[in-house]
Short mmCIF file of C-alpha atoms in Angstrom, two decimals:
data_model
loop_
_atom_site.label_atom_id
_atom_site.label_comp_id
_atom_site.label_asym_id
_atom_site.label_seq_id
_atom_site.Cartn_x
_atom_site.Cartn_y
_atom_site.Cartn_z
CA MET Y 79 0.40 -0.12 0.08
CA ALA Y 80 2.42 2.59 -0.01
CA ALA Y 81 4.59 3.04 -2.43
CA ARG Y 82 2.24 2.31 -4.89
CA HIS Y 83 0.17 5.53 -3.02
CA SER Y 84 1.87 8.79 -3.51
CA LYS Y 85 1.00 12.68 -4.07
CA ALA Y 86 3.22 14.56 -6.49
CA TRP Y 87 4.53 18.01 -6.11
CA CYS Y 88 5.01 20.09 -9.26
CA PRO Y 89 4.78 23.94 -9.46
CA ILE Y 90 1.63 25.78 -10.86
CA ALA Y 91 1.65 25.73 -14.29
CA ARG Y 92 0.05 28.75 -15.22
CA ARG Y 93 -0.89 27.78 -18.95
CA ARG Y 94 0.11 23.48 -19.41
CA ARG Y 95 -1.18 21.37 -17.37
CA CYS Y 96 -1.58 19.47 -14.65
CA PHE Y 97 -3.42 16.39 -13.55
CA GLU Y 98 -5.36 14.92 -11.45
CA CYS Y 99 -5.14 11.05 -13.18
CA SER Y 100 -1.70 11.80 -14.94
CA MET Y 101 1.55 12.73 -14.18
CA GLN Y 102 2.75 12.80 -18.25
CA PRO Y 103 1.19 16.42 -18.57
CA LEU Y 104 3.92 17.76 -16.35
CA LEU Y 105 6.89 17.36 -18.69
CA PRO Y 106 5.67 20.47 -19.51
CA LEU Y 107 6.66 22.42 -16.23
CA LEU Y 108 10.25 21.14 -15.53
CA LEU Y 109 11.75 24.74 -15.55
CA LEU Y 110 9.38 26.09 -14.16
CA MET Y 111 10.11 23.29 -10.68
CA SER Y 112 13.49 25.11 -10.88
CA LEU Y 113 13.15 28.72 -10.73
CA ILE Y 114 11.24 28.42 -7.57
CA HIS Y 115 14.26 26.53 -6.47
CA LEU Y 116 16.45 29.12 -7.81
CA ASN Y 117 14.10 31.46 -5.45
CA LEU Y 118 13.05 32.89 -7.66
CA PHE Y 119 9.24 33.69 -7.34
CA GLY Y 120 10.13 35.68 -4.58
CA ARG Y 121 10.88 34.82 -1.06
CA THR Y 122 10.55 31.26 -0.21
CA SER Y 123 11.89 28.96 1.68
CA SER Y 124 15.47 28.46 1.36
CA LEU Y 125 15.66 24.88 2.21
CA PRO Y 126 14.49 23.80 -1.83
CA ILE Y 127 11.51 20.89 -1.62
CA PRO Y 128 13.65 17.44 -1.92
CA LEU Y 129 12.82 15.02 -4.05
CA VAL Y 130 11.27 11.82 -2.10
CA GLY Y 131 8.92 12.54 0.63
CA TYR Y 132 7.06 10.72 3.63
CA GLY Y 133 3.31 10.90 3.26
CA THR Y 134 1.96 10.22 7.21
CA ALA Y 135 -1.94 9.74 5.58
CA HIS Y 136 -2.42 7.09 8.47
CA ILE Y 137 -0.02 7.38 10.41
CA LYS Y 138 -0.39 8.53 14.26
CA ASP Y 139 2.07 6.89 15.60
CA GLU Y 140 5.26 9.22 16.60
CA LYS Y 141 7.38 5.96 16.73
CA THR Y 142 7.06 5.53 13.07
CA ILE Y 143 6.77 9.32 11.29
CA LEU Y 144 10.37 9.38 13.82
CA GLU Y 145 12.27 6.30 11.42
CA ALA Y 146 11.19 8.09 8.52
CA LEU Y 147 13.81 10.33 9.03
CA GLU Y 148 15.82 7.96 11.26
CA VAL Y 149 16.37 6.25 8.00
CA GLY Y 150 16.79 9.87 6.59
CA TYR Y 151 13.64 11.73 4.37
CA ARG Y 152 14.02 15.47 4.65
CA LEU Y 153 10.43 15.90 3.59
CA ILE Y 154 6.79 15.60 6.20
CA ASP Y 155 3.99 16.01 4.16
CA THR Y 156 1.43 16.54 6.96
CA GLY Y 157 -2.09 18.17 7.44
CA VAL Y 158 -4.85 19.27 10.32
CA LEU Y 159 -7.21 16.34 8.38
CA TYR Y 160 -4.94 13.67 9.19
CA GLU Y 161 -4.88 13.70 12.97
CA ASN Y 162 -1.89 13.50 13.16
CA GLN Y 163 -0.06 16.67 13.83
CA ASP Y 164 1.77 16.47 17.63
CA ALA Y 165 2.67 13.10 16.54
CA VAL Y 166 5.22 14.83 13.87
CA GLY Y 167 5.85 17.35 15.78
CA LYS Y 168 6.65 14.88 18.95
CA ALA Y 169 8.81 13.14 16.01
CA LEU Y 170 10.86 16.45 15.03
CA LYS Y 171 11.72 17.08 18.65
CA GLN Y 172 13.17 13.82 19.50
CA THR Y 173 15.38 13.44 15.87
CA SER Y 174 18.66 14.38 15.63
CA THR Y 175 18.16 15.63 12.59
CA PRO Y 176 18.01 19.52 12.69
CA ARG Y 177 14.84 21.82 11.81
CA GLU Y 178 16.82 23.54 9.13
CA GLN Y 179 17.20 20.86 7.68
CA ILE Y 180 13.54 19.15 7.33
CA TYR Y 181 10.97 20.45 5.15
CA VAL Y 182 7.33 20.46 6.36
CA ALA Y 183 4.32 20.96 4.35
CA THR Y 184 1.02 20.86 5.91
CA LYS Y 185 -2.91 21.84 4.43
CA VAL Y 186 -5.96 23.14 5.51
CA GLY Y 187 -9.14 23.73 4.54
CA PHE Y 188 -10.27 20.41 4.14
CA TYR Y 189 -13.67 20.64 4.95
CA PRO Y 190 -16.41 22.99 3.18
CA PRO Y 191 -17.88 25.04 6.19
CA SER Y 192 -20.82 23.73 8.05
CA MET Y 193 -23.69 24.41 11.05
CA LEU Y 194 -21.53 21.39 12.57
CA ASN Y 195 -18.20 22.98 12.58
CA ASN Y 196 -19.69 26.39 13.83
CA PHE Y 197 -21.32 23.93 16.67
CA PHE Y 198 -18.44 22.17 17.90
CA HIS Y 199 -15.78 25.38 17.19
CA TRP Y 200 -18.32 27.40 19.77
CA LEU Y 201 -18.02 23.49 22.32
CA ASP Y 202 -14.53 24.48 21.95
CA ARG Y 203 -14.37 27.97 23.32
CA LEU Y 204 -16.26 26.44 26.22
CA GLY Y 205 -14.17 23.72 26.81
CA MET Y 206 -16.38 20.33 26.67
CA LEU Y 207 -15.48 19.37 23.02
CA PRO Y 208 -13.52 15.80 22.99
CA GLY Y 209 -10.28 16.04 21.54
CA LYS Y 210 -10.56 13.60 19.07
CA LEU Y 211 -13.67 16.05 17.18
CA LYS Y 212 -11.52 19.30 17.49
CA PHE Y 213 -9.90 18.09 13.83
CA VAL Y 214 -13.02 18.34 12.09
CA TYR Y 215 -13.62 22.14 12.70
CA MET Y 216 -9.95 22.34 12.57
CA ALA Y 217 -9.78 21.44 9.00
CA ALA Y 218 -12.98 23.18 7.56
CA LYS Y 219 -12.82 26.15 5.66
CA GLY Y 220 -14.28 29.65 7.62
CA PHE Y 221 -11.64 27.85 10.45
CA GLU Y 222 -7.89 28.25 8.17
CA VAL Y 223 -6.61 30.37 10.19
CA GLU Y 224 -7.24 29.01 13.73
CA GLY Y 225 -6.16 25.56 11.77
CA LEU Y 226 -2.37 27.50 11.01
CA ALA Y 227 -2.92 28.21 14.48
CA TRP Y 228 -2.47 24.73 15.72
CA SER Y 229 -0.48 23.46 12.87
CA LEU Y 230 2.05 25.07 14.69
CA GLU Y 231 1.46 24.54 18.41
CA GLN Y 232 0.87 20.81 17.09
CA LEU Y 233 3.72 20.45 15.39
CA GLN Y 234 6.18 22.65 17.71
CA LEU Y 235 7.45 25.02 15.53
CA ASP Y 236 7.75 28.65 14.72
CA HIS Y 237 6.61 27.93 10.84
CA ILE Y 238 5.91 26.01 8.74
CA ASP Y 239 8.08 25.58 4.74
CA ALA Y 240 5.05 24.99 2.76
CA CYS Y 241 1.51 25.71 3.50
CA MET Y 242 -1.24 25.01 1.47
CA VAL Y 243 -5.41 24.72 0.50
CA HIS Y 244 -6.21 21.27 1.02
CA THR Y 245 -9.20 21.11 -1.35
CA PRO Y 246 -10.81 23.42 -4.44
CA ALA Y 247 -14.78 21.86 -3.05
CA THR Y 248 -16.37 25.72 -0.45
CA SER Y 249 -19.15 23.75 -0.75
CA TRP Y 250 -20.79 20.04 0.19
CA THR Y 251 -22.33 19.38 -3.23
CA GLU Y 252 -19.15 20.46 -4.74
CA PHE Y 253 -17.43 18.00 -2.34
CA LEU Y 254 -20.13 15.48 -3.01
CA LEU Y 255 -19.14 16.17 -6.81
CA ALA Y 256 -15.86 15.72 -6.94
CA LEU Y 257 -16.06 13.08 -4.90
CA TYR Y 258 -17.71 9.72 -6.01
CA PRO Y 259 -20.01 10.26 -8.99
CA HIS Y 260 -16.77 9.18 -11.21
CA ARG Y 261 -15.76 6.50 -8.12
CA PHE Y 262 -18.97 4.26 -9.33
CA GLY Y 263 -18.28 0.18 -10.64
CA ARG Y 264 -13.94 1.75 -9.93
CA PHE Y 265 -13.12 2.30 -6.71
CA GLN Y 266 -14.29 1.74 -3.17
CA PRO Y 267 -16.88 2.25 -2.05
CA VAL Y 268 -18.46 2.02 -4.97
CA LYS Y 269 -16.30 -0.31 -7.01
CA ASN Y 270 -19.13 -3.15 -7.01
CA TRP Y 271 -22.79 0.04 -7.91
CA PRO Y 272 -23.27 0.46 -11.54
CA MET Y 273 -21.65 3.18 -12.99
CA TRP Y 274 -25.37 4.68 -13.81
CA LEU Y 275 -26.13 5.54 -10.56
CA GLY Y 276 -22.81 7.43 -10.69
CA GLU Y 277 -24.37 9.98 -14.13
CA TRP Y 278 -27.86 9.52 -11.22
CA MET Y 279 -25.47 11.17 -8.85
CA GLU Y 280 -23.82 13.74 -10.74
CA TRP Y 281 -27.23 14.52 -12.41
CA ILE Y 282 -28.83 15.51 -9.10
CA LEU Y 283 -25.50 16.99 -7.26
CA ARG Y 284 -25.45 19.83 -10.09
CA GLY Y 285 -28.66 20.48 -9.67
CA LEU Y 286 -28.46 20.82 -5.96
CA ASP Y 287 -24.97 22.64 -7.00
CA SER Y 288 -26.95 25.41 -9.39
CA LEU Y 289 -29.06 26.87 -6.99
CA PHE Y 290 -26.48 27.98 -4.59
CA GLY Y 291 -24.85 29.39 -7.33
CA ALA Y 292 -20.98 29.87 -7.50
CA SER Y 293 -20.40 33.30 -6.20
CA GLU Y 294 -20.43 32.62 -2.59
CA GLU Y 295 -18.30 29.85 -4.02
CA ALA Y 296 -15.70 32.20 -5.39
CA LYS Y 297 -15.88 34.33 -2.28
CA LYS Y 298 -15.26 31.02 0.41
CA GLU Y 299 -12.32 29.89 -1.89
CA ARG Y 300 -10.66 33.95 -2.26
CA HIS Y 301 -10.71 33.48 1.69
CA SER Y 302 -8.42 30.37 2.28
CA TRP Y 303 -6.35 31.59 -0.36
CA GLU Y 304 -6.49 35.24 1.58
CA VAL Y 305 -5.75 33.73 5.15
CA LEU Y 306 -2.79 31.71 3.84
CA GLU Y 307 -1.32 35.06 2.16
CA ASP Y 308 -1.32 36.23 5.48
CA ALA Y 309 -0.03 33.65 7.13
CA TYR Y 310 2.61 34.40 4.14
CA GLY Y 311 3.37 37.88 4.74
CA LYS Y 312 3.50 37.12 8.90
CA GLY Y 313 6.73 34.35 7.71
CA LEU Y 314 5.03 31.85 9.53
CA CYS Y 315 4.25 29.98 6.11
CA ARG Y 316 7.47 30.34 4.05
CA ASN Y 317 5.57 28.30 0.51
CA ILE Y 318 1.93 28.72 -0.38
CA GLY Y 319 -0.15 26.58 -2.04
CA VAL Y 320 -2.63 24.45 -3.59
CA SER Y 321 -3.72 20.91 -3.15
CA ASN Y 322 -6.27 19.48 -5.57
CA TYR Y 323 -6.09 21.91 -8.50
CA ASP Y 324 -6.55 21.09 -11.77
CA LEU Y 325 -5.61 24.15 -14.47
CA ALA Y 326 -9.09 25.54 -14.35
CA LEU Y 327 -8.47 26.38 -10.74
CA LEU Y 328 -5.59 27.35 -10.94
CA THR Y 329 -6.75 29.73 -13.70
CA GLU Y 330 -9.05 31.87 -11.34
CA LEU Y 331 -6.94 31.73 -7.96
CA GLU Y 332 -3.92 33.65 -10.53
CA THR Y 333 -6.57 35.99 -10.99
CA TYR Y 334 -6.73 37.70 -7.89
CA ALA Y 335 -3.47 35.75 -6.06
CA ARG Y 336 -1.70 38.79 -4.50
CA ARG Y 337 1.74 36.22 -3.43
CA PRO Y 338 3.17 33.71 -5.13
CA ILE Y 339 2.43 30.59 -5.69
CA SER Y 340 5.12 28.12 -5.17
CA VAL Y 341 3.76 24.60 -4.22
CA LEU Y 342 0.56 22.55 -6.05
CA GLU Y 343 0.58 18.55 -4.39
CA ILE Y 344 -2.06 16.58 -6.22
CA LYS Y 345 -2.37 12.62 -5.12
CA SER Y 346 -2.55 9.91 -7.34
CA ILE Y 347 -1.89 6.95 -7.42
CA HIS Y 348 -0.23 4.40 -10.54
CA ASP Y 349 -2.94 2.56 -11.90
CA THR Y 350 -5.25 5.37 -12.76
CA TYR Y 351 -2.40 6.83 -15.16
CA LEU Y 352 -1.17 3.58 -16.17
CA PRO Y 353 -3.25 1.87 -18.75
CA LYS Y 354 -4.01 -2.09 -17.91
CA ARG Y 355 -2.84 -4.24 -21.07
CA SER Y 356 -2.81 -7.30 -18.52
CA ALA Y 357 -5.26 -9.80 -16.66
CA ILE Y 358 -2.28 -9.93 -14.06
CA ALA Y 359 -1.78 -6.05 -14.10
CA LYS Y 360 -4.99 -4.97 -15.02
CA ARG Y 361 -5.80 -7.13 -11.16
CA LYS Y 362 -1.77 -4.38 -9.22
CA GLY Y 363 -2.61 -1.81 -10.72
CA TYR Y 364 0.52 -1.48 -12.86
CA THR Y 365 0.94 -2.17 -16.81
CA SER Y 366 2.17 -5.15 -18.41
CA SER Y 367 5.78 -2.46 -20.12
CA VAL Y 368 6.51 -1.95 -16.28
CA MET Y 369 6.44 -5.22 -15.67
CA ALA Y 370 8.95 -6.18 -17.76
CA MET Y 371 10.95 -2.82 -17.27
CA ALA Y 372 11.09 -2.96 -13.04
CA SER Y 373 11.94 -7.18 -14.06
CA ALA Y 374 14.26 -5.64 -16.61
CA TRP Y 375 16.42 -3.32 -13.50
CA ARG Y 376 16.14 -6.21 -10.49
CA LYS Y 377 13.72 -2.74 -8.74
CA PRO Y 378 9.97 -3.88 -7.54
CA MET Y 379 7.47 -1.80 -10.25
CA SER Y 380 6.79 1.12 -7.39
CA GLN Y 381 10.59 2.34 -6.80
CA VAL Y 382 10.27 2.37 -11.71
CA THR Y 383 7.51 4.96 -11.44
CA LEU Y 384 8.22 6.80 -9.05
CA ARG Y 385 11.97 6.94 -10.42
CA TRP Y 386 10.16 8.03 -13.76
CA ALA Y 387 8.26 11.16 -11.81
CA VAL Y 388 12.01 12.37 -9.75
CA GLU Y 389 14.16 12.03 -13.37
CA HIS Y 390 12.31 14.50 -13.71
CA ASN Y 391 12.46 16.53 -11.22
CA ILE Y 392 8.68 15.94 -9.36
CA THR Y 393 8.98 14.94 -6.10
CA VAL Y 394 6.85 12.43 -4.93
CA ILE Y 395 5.61 11.35 -1.44
CA PRO Y 396 5.23 7.40 -0.74
CA ARG Y 397 3.46 6.46 2.70
CA THR Y 398 4.06 3.42 4.38
CA SER Y 399 5.15 2.44 7.91
CA LYS Y 400 7.25 -0.13 7.28
CA ILE Y 401 11.17 0.58 7.50
CA ALA Y 402 12.65 -1.96 4.22
CA ARG Y 403 9.36 0.43 2.38
CA MET Y 404 10.88 3.95 3.64
CA ARG Y 405 14.15 2.92 2.88
CA GLU Y 406 13.12 0.91 -1.05
CA ASN Y 407 11.10 4.01 -1.75
CA LEU Y 408 14.50 6.31 -0.95
CA GLU Y 409 16.52 4.11 -2.91
CA ILE Y 410 14.54 5.75 -6.21
CA LEU Y 411 17.93 8.55 -5.88
CA ASN Y 412 20.35 5.90 -6.63
CA PHE Y 413 19.33 4.15 -9.21
CA GLU Y 414 18.60 5.88 -13.61
CA LEU Y 415 16.27 4.13 -15.99
CA GLY Y 416 17.44 5.68 -19.56
CA GLU Y 417 16.94 7.28 -22.08
CA GLN Y 418 14.93 4.45 -23.27
CA ALA Y 419 13.39 3.81 -20.16
CA LEU Y 420 11.56 7.47 -19.78
CA ASN Y 421 10.70 7.43 -23.10
CA LYS Y 422 8.27 4.28 -23.11
CA LEU Y 423 6.51 5.36 -19.80
CA ASN Y 424 6.25 9.38 -21.04
CA SER Y 425 4.61 7.05 -24.54
CA LEU Y 426 1.99 5.20 -21.30
CA GLY Y 427 -1.34 6.64 -22.70
CA GLN Y 428 -3.58 7.93 -19.08
CA GLU Y 429 -7.43 7.65 -17.65
CA SER Y 430 -9.88 9.26 -15.16
CA PRO Y 431 -9.61 10.35 -11.86
CA PHE Y 432 -8.90 8.37 -8.83
CA TYR Y 433 -9.56 10.05 -5.73
CA TRP Y 434 -11.02 13.77 -6.57
CA ASP Y 435 -12.58 14.50 -10.33
CA VAL Y 436 -11.95 18.33 -9.64
CA SER Y 437 -13.79 18.91 -12.66
CA LYS Y 438 -17.06 18.79 -12.15
CA LEU Y 439 -16.57 22.32 -9.54
CA THR Y 440 -17.14 25.83 -10.30
CA THR Y 441 -15.49 29.46 -11.66
CA ALA Y 442 -17.45 32.36 -10.61
CA THR Y 443 -17.47 33.06 -14.35
CA SER Y 444 -18.53 29.07 -15.37
CA GLN Y 445 -21.08 26.74 -14.36
CA ASP Y 446 -19.86 24.31 -15.73
CA ARG Y 447 -15.98 23.19 -16.37
CA SER Y 448 -16.52 19.80 -17.44
CA GLY Y 449 -15.35 20.81 -21.05
CA ASP Y 450 -11.84 20.98 -21.01
CA ARG Y 451 -10.09 21.95 -17.86
CA ASN Y 452 -7.49 20.78 -18.81
CA PRO Y 453 -6.32 20.77 -22.80
CA GLU Y 454 -2.74 20.41 -24.12
CA LEU Y 455 -0.61 22.98 -26.13
#
């Protein structure tokens, strides 16, 4: 599970295509990535983003995070939603690695606004909210200021190297629209349900979303970014960026962003950007081509695909709780695929999104963004 599930980071593409379901469109962005490392986008962290990071989603044991640091990881990716920032903070205090050598990234603003979040906030102010529920409103839009303050407190840091808006969805209809319809008949938890139910769900959610309009949603989306800009100005966040945004959303963000957009984080899973060409490949989520390359190199398939990204200067953040896998993922820095293998991987096709399908969301200027959202030049 560890190496298959990864996140890829890239700098923001102003007119190029970013990906949700494919890493191939990131190739034209390599120059921009090098520019970010050279600090040409304004004030950014003096610490460059490592090419291989450690993802902590669902990992709440400080010992495991500490082991990752001791093994050699220098990028730790967390978020308010993950409920593990306290464990990350404890690991950062215990590690022998100096703080200035560790790149820490976190995310705020995951859940859309709701009355429940406001109720939880009220209970928390009265000291009546159970500690395990505090993350619910801290990870919600409208509470980004509180979320960042809580992140700094839990991480025991005076600044964070990268702070991101976790998701662009600003209403529950948008949230569900981006999360579920495309999963029917394909992915859990509705893998075994007929695909036409997903089409019905999308139709119903679109109708509900049209009742609210895009203007208020755009204001909420803008508020999330402005909170990060304020934190950037105060030196609390050395870099600011977004997660799970596509080109249309990034283009909209550029119209009002006053600070440099330094980081884009997108979740990817290998079987969504590599076509399935055999029964084994379909079951395991890899292509026969990648299997052949892995066999020739005597490397795990996960190393081949992660190395492909690294050779394009794209930071990858695989997740695992096993020390052997931690070391295995870092070993991708010790070999090269070569031009022929890279060209082969570059030529592989792409499929539909796995986790988020933000093309279903709306902008302030368009109620329907499901068309050509990521056009190639």
